[in-house]
């Protein structure tokens, strides 16, 4: 299980898993506790997905604001007289 536990450790470190959980997962793997090792991997997968979804919500909000700014600024620009009077921006 040496190579597998090393790969497991490398994987979890690459995923920014904390050192305590990495050590626990490696130990579980080396001791042949497959269910515990898989549970820890699934927990980290869930954590990463939660982070991904939170980031996606942020990206969606920014995209929405970019669209609104484009539309509303275009409307304001159309309302400004051509000689530029009345514009306070």
XYZ file of C-alpha atoms in Angstrom:
89
model
C 0.000 0.000 0.000
C 3.074 2.282 0.074
C 2.650 3.706 -3.414
C -1.111 4.042 -2.991
C -0.790 5.867 0.330
C 1.842 8.207 -1.175
C -0.456 8.941 -4.128
C -3.341 9.505 -1.729
C -1.246 11.932 0.307
C -0.124 13.795 -2.826
C -3.703 13.991 -4.100
C -5.052 15.421 -0.863
C -2.177 17.901 -0.565
C -2.839 19.064 -4.126
C -6.460 19.639 -3.095
C -5.387 21.868 -0.183
C -6.530 19.365 2.423
C -5.235 20.172 5.913
C -2.211 18.224 7.138
C -4.041 16.454 9.957
C -6.627 14.987 7.582
C -3.927 14.033 5.066
C -2.019 12.136 7.759
C -5.190 10.433 8.967
C -6.143 9.386 5.424
C -2.664 8.070 4.737
C -2.700 6.103 7.984
C -6.127 4.647 7.181
C -4.916 3.612 3.745
C -1.699 2.046 5.065
C -3.674 0.114 7.675
C -6.093 -1.194 5.053
C -9.164 0.646 6.376
C -10.723 1.056 2.951
C -14.123 2.359 4.064
C -12.559 5.064 6.235
C -10.145 6.064 3.470
C -12.959 6.294 0.925
C -15.100 8.296 3.369
C -12.290 10.797 3.842
C -11.829 11.132 0.086
C -15.565 11.653 -0.360
C -15.567 14.291 2.403
C -12.794 16.203 0.639
C -14.604 15.860 -2.678
C -17.719 17.324 -1.062
C -15.692 20.201 0.410
C -14.198 21.013 -2.985
C -17.611 20.903 -4.635
C -18.997 23.281 -2.009
C -16.142 25.696 -2.754
C -16.740 25.321 -6.482
C -20.443 26.049 -6.134
C -19.765 29.103 -3.951
C -17.310 30.402 -6.545
C -19.804 29.741 -9.320
C -22.474 31.748 -7.471
C -20.002 34.629 -7.221
C -19.178 34.418 -10.920
C -22.877 34.342 -11.789
C -23.510 37.435 -9.647
C -20.639 39.296 -11.317
C -21.875 38.289 -14.782
C -25.337 39.585 -13.886
C -23.903 42.902 -12.688
C -21.755 43.241 -15.829
C -24.887 42.792 -17.937
C -26.852 45.316 -15.866
C -24.052 47.875 -15.983
C -23.768 47.492 -19.758
C -27.513 47.895 -20.278
C -28.087 50.735 -17.805
C -25.013 52.696 -18.861
C -26.047 52.366 -22.504
C -29.506 53.768 -21.616
C -27.956 56.677 -19.699
C -25.593 57.446 -22.555
C -28.570 57.566 -24.921
C -30.322 60.080 -22.612
C -27.376 62.516 -22.503
C -27.683 65.394 -25.011
C -25.092 65.353 -27.790
C -23.497 68.644 -26.646
C -22.689 66.941 -23.325
C -24.620 69.406 -21.146
C -26.331 67.938 -18.169
C -23.805 65.128 -17.845
C -22.370 64.968 -14.355
C -20.365 61.751 -14.597
